[in-house]
XYZ file of C-alpha atoms in Angstrom:
719
model
C 209.352 36.002 133.748
C 210.667 36.915 137.075
C 214.179 37.714 136.907
C 216.522 37.185 139.926
C 217.686 40.467 141.491
C 221.195 41.360 140.205
C 223.549 44.347 140.423
C 223.455 47.135 137.689
C 226.216 47.186 134.947
C 226.651 50.973 134.564
C 227.259 53.896 136.948
C 225.482 57.196 136.306
C 225.697 60.702 137.913
C 223.361 61.571 140.686
C 220.993 64.650 140.447
C 219.298 66.256 143.317
C 215.721 66.546 141.882
C 213.880 63.525 143.338
C 210.623 64.303 141.328
C 212.550 64.133 138.043
C 214.223 60.955 139.037
C 211.045 59.260 139.738
C 209.464 60.282 136.468
C 212.549 59.078 134.584
C 212.305 55.664 136.213
C 208.878 55.107 134.847
C 209.943 55.955 131.488
C 212.936 53.498 131.802
C 210.738 50.882 133.249
C 208.536 51.053 130.073
C 211.265 51.271 127.468
C 213.441 48.663 128.986
C 210.818 45.949 129.859
C 211.191 42.648 128.215
C 207.754 42.544 126.552
C 208.223 45.950 124.887
C 211.771 45.212 123.796
C 210.705 41.893 122.275
C 208.642 43.616 119.716
C 210.234 46.916 119.202
C 213.127 46.729 116.664
C 216.535 47.294 118.110
C 218.307 50.443 116.741
C 222.037 50.313 115.929
C 222.840 52.291 119.081
C 221.938 49.039 121.072
C 224.485 46.926 119.452
C 227.275 45.755 121.825
C 230.355 48.064 121.499
C 233.402 48.706 123.636
C 233.228 47.860 127.186
C 229.543 48.137 127.716
C 226.989 45.315 126.994
C 224.792 47.763 125.161
C 224.432 51.467 124.232
C 221.248 53.012 125.578
C 219.057 55.219 123.454
C 219.116 58.993 124.284
C 215.818 58.984 126.228
C 217.026 55.963 128.086
C 220.423 57.423 128.774
C 218.886 60.709 129.913
C 216.673 58.903 132.401
C 219.345 56.521 133.642
C 221.806 59.231 134.499
C 219.315 60.330 137.242
C 219.373 56.751 139.047
C 221.088 56.786 142.407
C 224.071 54.501 142.462
C 227.188 53.522 144.494
C 230.134 55.087 142.748
C 232.790 52.340 142.088
C 235.584 54.967 142.023
C 234.823 56.894 145.197
C 233.117 54.144 147.055
C 230.472 56.846 148.471
C 226.881 55.904 148.655
C 224.449 58.401 147.138
C 221.250 59.392 148.773
C 218.564 56.874 149.061
C 215.603 57.079 146.969
C 212.393 54.994 147.655
C 211.754 51.875 145.467
C 215.111 52.335 143.668
C 217.998 49.951 144.676
C 220.828 47.869 143.305
C 218.617 44.962 142.646
C 216.240 46.932 140.592
C 219.061 48.285 138.295
C 220.568 44.857 137.933
C 217.122 43.518 137.031
C 216.618 46.173 134.488
C 220.053 45.658 132.955
C 219.279 42.083 132.533
C 216.169 42.682 130.857
C 217.783 45.048 128.460
C 220.458 42.636 127.634
C 217.862 39.785 127.021
C 215.812 41.943 124.736
C 218.738 42.976 122.628
C 219.923 39.405 122.233
C 216.336 38.061 121.563
C 216.084 40.597 118.801
C 219.279 39.392 117.163
C 218.703 35.862 117.600
C 215.279 36.306 115.877
C 216.709 38.514 112.947
C 219.576 36.008 112.158
C 217.556 32.723 113.033
C 220.288 31.803 115.207
C 218.275 29.145 117.130
C 218.458 27.053 113.893
C 222.083 27.618 113.299
C 223.644 24.110 112.555
C 226.349 25.070 115.165
C 223.838 25.705 117.953
C 221.935 22.585 117.063
C 225.090 20.375 117.101
C 226.051 21.811 120.480
C 222.629 20.556 121.767
C 223.377 17.102 119.921
C 220.570 17.657 117.224
C 222.289 15.496 114.716
C 219.775 16.261 111.886
C 221.148 12.965 110.348
C 219.769 11.954 106.898
C 221.804 8.649 106.831
C 221.901 7.132 110.348
C 220.074 3.852 110.539
C 218.727 4.630 113.983
C 218.414 8.398 114.142
C 217.472 9.367 110.637
C 215.391 12.568 110.421
C 214.966 12.643 114.126
C 214.538 16.307 114.965
C 215.502 16.389 118.530
C 218.562 16.085 120.818
C 220.051 12.569 121.144
C 220.541 13.429 124.854
C 217.577 12.878 127.297
C 219.463 13.811 130.351
C 217.648 16.852 131.979
C 220.804 18.433 133.333
C 221.943 19.010 129.806
C 219.107 21.563 129.206
C 218.067 24.740 130.763
C 214.609 24.730 129.159
C 212.239 21.984 130.351
C 208.552 21.169 130.178
C 207.978 22.934 133.641
C 209.492 26.245 132.484
C 207.258 28.846 130.720
C 208.951 30.743 127.825
C 208.268 34.350 128.320
C 208.827 35.274 124.603
C 206.484 32.784 123.055
C 204.117 32.296 125.997
C 204.209 28.321 125.593
C 205.824 25.502 127.391
C 208.643 23.800 125.494
C 211.333 21.266 126.259
C 214.911 22.006 125.343
C 215.337 18.418 123.995
C 212.653 18.952 121.507
C 213.253 22.525 120.643
C 216.331 24.185 120.037
C 214.768 27.623 120.107
C 213.441 27.107 123.642
C 216.895 26.067 124.737
C 218.503 29.253 123.113
C 216.073 31.499 124.911
C 216.762 29.779 128.290
C 220.478 30.174 127.620
C 219.968 33.927 126.919
C 217.899 34.315 130.078
C 220.579 32.692 132.204
C 223.441 34.574 130.479
C 221.709 37.973 130.928
C 221.200 37.478 134.518
C 225.003 36.310 135.171
C 226.301 39.084 132.958
C 224.272 41.710 134.697
C 225.225 40.237 138.180
C 228.994 40.004 137.431
C 229.133 43.521 136.027
C 227.152 44.852 139.002
C 229.596 43.176 141.379
C 232.488 44.454 139.548
C 231.256 47.955 139.643
C 230.659 47.833 143.500
C 233.980 46.305 144.181
C 232.746 42.700 144.902
C 235.187 39.911 145.041
C 234.348 37.531 142.211
C 237.308 35.040 143.043
C 236.440 34.014 146.602
C 238.338 30.963 147.629
C 235.586 29.651 149.808
C 234.269 26.230 149.231
C 230.796 27.647 148.911
C 231.532 30.192 146.285
C 233.527 27.596 144.064
C 230.587 25.186 144.210
C 228.046 27.974 143.260
C 230.368 29.154 140.473
C 230.871 25.534 139.143
C 227.049 25.505 138.793
C 226.722 28.755 136.722
C 225.665 28.527 133.008
C 228.991 29.995 131.963
C 230.770 27.032 133.773
C 228.329 24.361 132.862
C 228.127 25.344 129.220
C 231.456 26.930 128.286
C 231.101 25.936 124.538
C 227.696 27.421 124.266
C 228.674 30.477 126.062
C 231.715 30.956 123.909
C 229.783 30.570 120.605
C 227.056 32.867 121.749
C 229.412 35.443 122.865
C 231.147 35.503 119.600
C 228.092 35.462 117.373
C 226.228 38.174 119.583
C 229.265 40.269 120.080
C 229.388 40.043 123.755
C 232.605 41.207 125.179
C 234.580 38.427 126.802
C 235.250 40.643 129.867
C 231.552 40.576 130.538
C 231.659 36.682 130.783
C 234.271 36.442 133.577
C 233.466 33.700 136.117
C 235.258 31.626 138.567
C 234.979 27.961 137.329
C 237.344 26.054 139.393
C 236.472 22.594 138.017
C 236.432 23.586 134.305
C 239.537 25.774 134.611
C 241.511 22.985 136.324
C 240.483 20.577 133.654
C 241.488 22.954 130.799
C 244.797 23.733 132.478
C 245.481 19.951 132.990
C 244.771 19.317 129.165
C 246.193 22.610 127.908
C 244.780 21.853 124.447
C 246.500 23.437 121.592
C 246.312 20.856 118.726
C 244.244 17.722 117.959
C 245.285 14.682 115.944
C 243.630 11.513 115.119
C 245.214 8.224 116.168
C 244.363 5.104 114.144
C 245.179 1.606 115.573
C 244.893 -0.923 112.957
C 242.483 -4.010 112.793
C 243.061 -6.580 115.501
C 241.164 -9.828 114.749
C 242.375 -11.559 117.778
C 239.957 -9.311 119.794
C 236.545 -9.357 118.157
C 235.542 -5.863 119.544
C 238.703 -4.484 117.979
C 238.333 -6.272 114.559
C 237.365 -3.212 112.748
C 240.229 -0.895 114.212
C 239.893 2.048 116.508
C 240.355 5.831 116.516
C 240.756 8.382 119.159
C 241.719 11.957 119.491
C 245.363 12.919 120.711
C 245.103 16.320 122.646
C 248.448 18.034 122.212
C 249.701 20.836 124.738
C 252.281 23.353 123.388
C 255.163 21.095 124.605
C 254.035 18.029 122.573
C 253.214 20.210 119.590
C 256.931 21.414 119.653
C 258.084 17.817 120.054
C 255.476 15.093 119.088
C 257.773 12.316 120.500
C 257.186 13.880 124.089
C 254.003 12.009 124.609
C 253.797 12.380 128.224
C 252.536 15.893 127.550
C 249.589 14.749 125.578
C 246.184 13.315 126.502
C 243.982 10.794 124.838
C 240.146 11.489 124.276
C 238.696 8.105 123.703
C 234.914 7.496 122.974
C 234.104 3.807 123.564
C 231.173 1.554 124.720
C 230.341 1.329 128.513
C 229.501 -2.353 128.220
C 229.179 -4.906 130.935
C 232.268 -7.088 130.756
C 230.372 -10.040 132.445
C 227.949 -10.270 129.521
C 228.645 -13.080 127.007
C 230.227 -11.946 123.865
C 227.072 -12.593 121.736
C 224.993 -10.495 124.221
C 227.596 -7.917 124.409
C 227.810 -7.491 120.646
C 223.903 -7.403 120.307
C 223.721 -4.734 123.083
C 226.477 -2.725 121.329
C 224.700 -2.850 118.083
C 221.162 -1.888 119.201
C 222.185 0.977 121.547
C 221.597 -0.811 124.824
C 224.739 0.222 126.170
C 225.861 3.983 126.663
C 228.986 5.461 125.442
C 231.605 6.656 127.687
C 234.254 9.418 127.023
C 237.605 8.570 128.573
C 240.345 11.285 129.171
C 243.545 9.438 129.875
C 247.254 10.213 129.552
C 248.225 9.602 125.999
C 251.201 7.209 126.784
C 248.774 4.947 128.638
C 246.551 4.354 125.653
C 249.305 4.165 123.169
C 250.991 1.408 125.124
C 247.729 -0.557 125.048
C 247.845 -0.800 121.415
C 251.664 -0.996 120.603
C 252.648 -3.231 123.444
C 249.532 -5.233 124.798
C 247.741 -5.835 121.313
C 250.823 -5.257 119.182
C 249.001 -3.050 116.653
C 250.639 -0.536 114.425
C 249.322 3.037 114.863
C 249.141 6.080 112.595
C 248.613 9.460 113.786
C 247.356 12.314 111.669
C 247.459 16.071 112.764
C 244.174 17.703 112.043
C 244.004 20.951 110.304
C 242.418 22.869 113.009
C 243.439 26.116 114.673
C 244.087 26.224 118.378
C 240.922 28.192 119.055
C 238.962 25.466 117.254
C 240.698 22.820 119.302
C 239.748 24.608 122.478
C 236.207 25.071 121.581
C 235.882 21.143 120.808
C 237.428 20.490 124.288
C 234.861 22.965 125.892
C 232.096 20.909 124.239
C 233.590 17.705 125.357
C 233.438 19.181 128.890
C 229.597 19.761 128.292
C 228.901 16.141 127.272
C 231.594 13.878 128.813
C 229.438 12.739 131.794
C 226.162 12.161 129.959
C 224.403 8.839 129.066
C 224.412 8.782 125.243
C 223.449 5.599 123.297
C 226.292 3.728 121.744
C 225.728 2.039 118.513
C 228.645 -0.111 117.396
C 228.011 0.457 113.632
C 226.723 4.024 113.441
C 227.488 6.128 116.437
C 230.883 4.945 117.682
C 234.472 5.949 118.370
C 234.767 7.007 114.613
C 231.636 8.962 113.992
C 232.225 10.950 117.284
C 235.337 12.403 115.846
C 233.521 13.815 112.874
C 230.740 15.063 115.182
C 233.056 17.036 117.214
C 234.717 18.475 114.158
C 231.368 19.471 112.823
C 230.809 21.727 115.959
C 233.536 23.957 114.810
C 233.351 23.401 110.946
C 229.595 23.426 110.373
C 229.950 24.201 106.696
C 231.716 20.745 105.899
C 229.038 18.652 107.472
C 231.276 15.708 107.774
C 229.118 13.146 109.655
C 226.375 13.401 107.014
C 228.959 12.207 104.291
C 229.300 8.774 106.067
C 227.397 5.553 105.009
C 225.052 3.743 107.393
C 227.767 1.756 108.900
C 230.857 3.744 110.152
C 234.214 2.235 110.563
C 237.452 3.993 111.633
C 239.186 3.722 108.201
C 236.237 5.498 106.485
C 236.670 8.343 108.758
C 240.380 8.676 107.905
C 239.694 8.455 104.302
C 236.951 11.071 104.725
C 239.138 13.598 106.582
C 241.897 13.004 104.068
C 239.489 13.712 101.104
C 238.356 17.019 102.979
C 241.899 18.109 103.215
C 241.778 18.005 107.187
C 244.725 15.674 107.571
C 248.237 17.223 107.759
C 251.344 15.259 108.544
C 251.066 11.448 109.200
C 253.314 9.658 111.798
C 253.942 5.942 111.637
C 254.535 3.975 115.089
C 255.378 0.408 114.711
C 254.165 -2.023 117.337
C 256.471 -4.075 119.372
C 256.007 -7.170 117.129
C 256.908 -4.981 114.162
C 260.066 -3.720 115.950
C 261.095 -7.340 116.650
C 260.359 -8.249 112.923
C 262.401 -5.465 111.653
C 265.346 -6.680 113.628
C 264.730 -10.135 112.496
C 264.659 -8.883 108.791
C 267.841 -7.027 109.250
C 269.592 -10.079 110.897
C 268.480 -12.335 108.089
C 269.637 -10.001 105.326
C 273.141 -9.761 107.088
C 273.178 -13.585 107.173
C 272.118 -13.857 103.514
C 274.910 -11.481 102.521
C 277.468 -13.082 104.617
C 278.008 -10.058 106.964
C 277.418 -12.138 110.060
C 276.608 -15.770 111.019
C 273.326 -16.361 112.566
C 272.559 -18.987 115.171
C 269.267 -20.370 116.421
C 269.711 -18.869 119.708
C 270.362 -15.425 118.352
C 267.145 -15.637 116.268
C 265.236 -17.049 119.191
C 266.271 -13.930 121.299
C 265.153 -11.569 118.632
C 261.654 -13.215 118.408
C 261.259 -13.570 122.191
C 259.025 -11.116 123.872
C 260.784 -12.071 127.063
C 264.286 -11.282 126.096
C 263.702 -8.742 123.454
C 262.217 -5.683 125.142
C 262.778 -3.194 122.266
C 259.780 -1.090 121.562
C 258.688 2.217 119.903
C 258.107 3.485 123.511
C 260.684 4.255 126.075
C 260.904 2.173 129.195
C 259.114 4.967 131.222
C 256.517 5.137 128.602
C 256.951 8.853 128.239
C 258.582 9.123 125.040
C 258.185 7.601 121.332
C 261.517 6.235 120.092
C 262.354 6.410 116.387
C 264.126 3.244 115.330
C 264.479 4.229 111.754
C 261.897 1.567 110.665
C 260.472 2.215 107.204
C 256.589 2.546 107.293
C 254.600 -0.510 106.496
C 252.344 -0.503 103.593
C 249.296 -0.275 105.999
C 248.467 3.325 105.876
C 244.448 3.359 105.899
C 244.483 6.389 103.599
C 245.942 4.028 100.896
C 243.191 1.348 101.120
C 240.588 0.408 98.707
C 236.880 1.316 99.493
C 235.353 -0.875 101.834
C 232.109 -1.098 100.021
C 232.757 -3.140 97.026
C 230.243 -4.073 94.113
C 230.945 -7.143 91.993
C 229.769 -8.128 88.460
C 230.721 -11.599 87.320
C 230.041 -13.980 84.495
C 230.699 -17.639 84.867
C 229.829 -21.174 83.887
C 228.677 -24.141 86.060
C 228.421 -27.381 84.076
C 226.476 -26.696 81.172
C 224.813 -23.446 82.518
C 226.238 -19.990 82.208
C 225.356 -17.315 84.874
C 225.832 -13.777 85.905
C 226.551 -12.777 89.563
C 225.820 -9.399 91.035
C 227.313 -8.850 94.521
C 227.691 -6.122 97.017
C 230.098 -6.358 100.014
C 229.786 -3.887 102.932
C 233.356 -4.654 104.151
C 236.266 -5.469 104.544
C 238.943 -7.312 102.682
C 239.914 -10.813 101.624
C 243.391 -12.238 100.929
C 243.029 -11.576 97.168
C 242.194 -7.781 97.552
C 244.644 -5.115 96.945
C 246.929 -5.165 100.017
C 247.944 -1.492 100.541
C 246.373 0.064 103.634
C 245.580 -3.075 105.461
C 247.491 -5.198 108.053
C 249.669 -7.951 106.335
C 247.437 -10.977 105.447
C 244.186 -9.438 106.867
C 241.117 -11.188 105.898
C 237.715 -10.174 107.135
C 234.401 -9.926 105.192
C 230.998 -8.723 106.508
C 227.635 -8.308 105.073
C 228.432 -9.748 101.730
C 225.540 -10.738 99.318
C 225.699 -12.269 95.978
C 222.649 -13.006 93.554
C 223.079 -15.386 90.588
C 221.152 -15.235 87.368
C 221.248 -18.550 85.466
C 220.795 -18.906 81.778
C 219.234 -22.487 81.895
C 217.141 -22.221 78.633
C 214.615 -24.478 80.516
C 217.017 -27.534 79.993
C 217.943 -27.891 83.758
C 214.949 -28.380 85.957
C 217.377 -28.352 89.184
C 218.353 -24.874 88.709
C 216.134 -21.704 89.274
C 216.757 -18.880 87.058
C 217.505 -16.488 90.123
C 219.016 -17.610 93.391
C 220.601 -15.988 96.326
C 224.136 -17.656 95.915
C 225.477 -16.387 99.197
C 224.951 -13.983 102.159
C 227.991 -13.677 104.555
C 227.299 -12.203 107.882
C 231.047 -12.489 108.804
C 233.931 -14.545 107.730
C 237.561 -13.810 108.557
C 240.844 -15.372 109.257
C 243.517 -14.288 111.533
C 247.059 -15.255 110.250
C 249.962 -15.172 112.693
C 252.666 -17.161 110.901
C 254.684 -19.205 113.476
C 258.102 -18.407 111.753
C 257.611 -14.692 112.266
C 257.551 -12.233 115.252
C 253.793 -11.969 114.964
C 252.164 -12.967 118.358
C 249.062 -15.153 118.287
C 247.574 -18.330 116.624
C 246.090 -18.633 113.330
C 242.395 -19.375 113.131
C 239.175 -18.581 111.365
C 235.416 -18.286 111.678
C 232.431 -17.805 109.488
C 228.537 -17.257 109.697
C 226.807 -17.276 106.362
C 223.840 -18.569 104.192
C 225.327 -20.293 101.105
C 224.588 -22.855 98.374
C 226.026 -26.178 98.745
C 225.897 -29.540 97.019
C 224.674 -32.416 98.979
C 226.863 -35.343 98.269
C 224.665 -37.876 100.046
C 222.248 -38.302 97.191
C 222.161 -38.256 93.464
C 219.805 -35.300 93.358
C 221.607 -33.318 96.118
C 222.588 -30.416 94.015
C 222.339 -26.567 94.805
C 220.630 -26.128 98.324
C 220.682 -22.916 100.354
C 221.870 -23.671 103.907
C 222.746 -21.683 107.014
C 226.396 -22.465 107.883
C 228.603 -21.853 110.959
C 232.314 -22.838 110.787
C 235.606 -22.543 112.747
C 239.268 -23.171 111.969
C 242.479 -23.375 113.907
C 245.892 -24.392 112.842
C 249.297 -22.890 111.424
C 250.526 -20.514 109.008
C 253.931 -19.705 107.580
C 255.356 -16.709 105.876
C 258.058 -17.073 103.365
C 259.991 -14.897 100.781
C 261.830 -11.499 101.000
C 260.194 -8.715 103.025
C 260.632 -5.053 101.847
C 264.001 -3.693 103.002
C 264.128 -1.594 106.146
C 260.534 -2.427 107.081
C 259.040 -4.573 109.944
C 256.730 -6.350 107.480
C 256.696 -10.150 107.370
C 257.818 -11.962 104.111
C 254.877 -11.490 101.603
C 254.017 -15.185 100.702
C 251.784 -17.234 102.797
C 250.806 -20.898 103.368
C 248.469 -22.489 105.902
C 246.967 -25.679 107.362
C 243.841 -25.340 109.284
C 241.618 -27.975 111.046
C 238.196 -27.148 110.520
C 234.593 -27.998 111.759
C 231.292 -26.820 110.289
C 227.637 -27.169 110.944
C 224.996 -26.596 108.327
C 221.163 -26.832 108.169
C 218.601 -26.484 105.309
C 215.508 -27.931 104.019
C 216.998 -29.526 100.713
C 219.802 -31.563 102.193
C 219.345 -35.073 103.569
C 218.009 -35.056 107.296
C 217.905 -31.322 107.169
C 221.478 -30.979 108.405
C 224.977 -32.030 108.375
C 228.073 -31.576 110.460
C 231.622 -31.822 109.120
C 235.284 -31.852 110.097
C 238.300 -31.857 108.099
C 241.486 -30.040 106.943
C 241.729 -26.762 104.863
C 245.240 -26.107 103.260
C 246.320 -23.345 101.044
C 248.788 -20.821 99.904
C 248.698 -17.211 98.580
C 251.314 -15.805 96.418
C 252.149 -12.083 95.827
C 253.327 -12.149 92.242
C 253.923 -8.401 92.247
C 252.412 -5.333 93.542
C 249.178 -5.662 91.319
C 248.808 -9.441 90.979
C 248.235 -12.220 93.499
C 247.276 -15.833 93.265
C 245.566 -18.198 95.877
C 245.002 -21.927 95.752
C 243.092 -23.963 98.294
C 242.104 -27.522 99.121
C 239.192 -28.412 101.479
C 238.897 -31.863 102.789
C 235.653 -31.867 104.776
C 234.061 -35.211 105.993
C 230.301 -34.771 106.275
C 227.801 -36.702 108.317
C 224.039 -36.544 108.097
C 222.978 -39.283 110.328
C 221.740 -42.715 109.556
C 219.350 -43.430 106.694
C 217.404 -46.509 105.778
C 217.600 -45.670 102.072
C 220.242 -47.725 100.211
C 220.848 -44.761 97.634
C 221.609 -42.146 100.456
C 224.821 -41.865 102.116
C 224.898 -40.897 105.762
C 228.578 -39.856 105.564
C 231.195 -39.155 102.906
C 234.077 -37.176 101.727
C 233.661 -34.031 99.600
C 236.966 -32.529 98.636
C 236.799 -29.068 97.130
C 239.720 -27.295 95.307
C 239.793 -23.663 94.406
C 241.969 -21.322 92.519
C 241.809 -17.385 92.530
C 243.689 -14.659 90.829
C 243.330 -10.939 90.852
C 244.786 -8.159 89.062
C 244.467 -4.603 90.539
C 243.675 -2.024 87.955
C 243.761 0.850 90.482
C 242.636 1.622 93.948
C 238.961 1.029 93.231
C 238.856 -1.504 90.247
C 240.174 -5.029 89.991
C 239.756 -8.108 87.848
C 239.405 -11.512 89.369
C 239.246 -15.132 88.192
C 237.899 -17.719 90.417
C 237.322 -21.466 89.589
C 236.375 -24.531 91.913
C 235.888 -28.129 91.577
C 234.151 -30.568 93.922
C 235.640 -34.066 93.876
C 232.619 -36.102 94.489
C 231.266 -38.728 92.303
C 227.572 -37.720 92.877
C 228.203 -34.052 91.864
């Protein structure tokens, strides 16, 4: 490989015998050439020590002492010797460094080290749905790699691509580093100014390998024992960025689920970058920054297209670095979502290394997968870069949601103190609760106008953030019971026994997420209801007596079903609504033999809800009991039902009662009116009412286990 001429690292004494110098140079050229060094074992004398990048062997040292140089101390130029100049010495120094580093890399198998592969975005993922067992970098941007298919690797004498081969990229990195280290040391020894203020010098410096890949350089320097003084470079862009962020500590911020925005329905996580000032006083958020990994989607796309592209990786991710107050205000004030912040158990040096790696990757086009490679998984990937032994990302299931990441970090002992920050609606609700308590105990009289002013977003401007959005204000509100660390697992298995008419059955179910209104409430937003990818198989014990029932059926497959409750008598802002997409078994009331048909179903609800009861003292929680009335519309299609379809409209009414911390009950009455279209058959109805009443009861055994009783009855004379 042809090496760029550089300046020598070391100064040696000049002797007067020209013939001896020429002979020595020949010996040095042989001993220090890259091909020879690549195969000759490196003695301990070549290991990096002290101020020099390497310690030469006695023979090499004797020869090198006869090289003519420019003395850095005296500034006097030695006598000129033919074919020996500064460029030659610098070139040989780079070759010597490269040979030493290659030997150590080979001996310690450093090119396959997990940290190196993660720095290159080799995920080595055994669980990812889209990238399982893919042994290449997820990044296809050529600017991220020094080794490409056009470069020839001098060590292996083969052409390799850095995206496909971590070893090739390691070697290309070593080549570049050896040249820059030799050049910088040579310039230092000859009094060159490395910190030129000219625009051209800064542009060139920003493009150096030390400036482009500071995380790779830092890791290699530590593991190869390269003295940090030999890696000095003028990196204006990177240095200004690090000065702005001043990273000392990282925390994970969790913004709770927000059903009124479909893209926020599964919650959100981001990293808070703290400087020394915000570490000393966490309320001084204007000294902190937010590192947010999100989808770079097209806002003009319809929601269905947006969701599909986000799921299949058709959009890229984007890394946003913003002042932390701006991001926090979006969640607390705009969306009115409570936030939890957890300090990560990382050292300041690990924090800086993560930020160095972010610098290397922040401008790259990386596919974004809503369910697998998203804001939550990226946090684990960054921690894995500095904690390779914990292998956090590989511990996640196929679908990754923010609360899973919080629970995993907690289980791994990586979360330190937790800080709760109530949203604006929670602050208003806390005031409302306090005023109602004072009224109930006769401390003060309440008027409708006073209550209206508390609930009004126009008149009540109290918030957890100061008016200048620079400080978090503590209003003394007790933390709500929505800390995601306390929630039940999102993936739930279900085993049920039941009776339908004269037939008994067993249900086996699996729900990927999230939570329904009967589930254990701790860790979730109040009245939260969202289920996704829920499948249930039913085994009937018919004994051959019922020809209408198969012994094994798919009872239900829910793609998504949820309800957003915003009670009108609370400080929660928004409307109450619900939606569902599922395949489910229904009874067709239009005909006598219309039992048990599998149909595809889409539904939407909108209406009102009310909360009642006494909330926990000192909190901003709403009252614990809930009732609702929803106007509903549904469309269903399936081969077994009359005309192959039916559409319905009606009313759904229900109440959920929190009996105690472990026991809840829910009752609901559905009043749909179905229409199939006209029929010429006298015994087939084209339209009809089909009321359905349901009752549910759940008792929580612990965080992971519960007992539930469900019953339903269809008030239709043909069923």
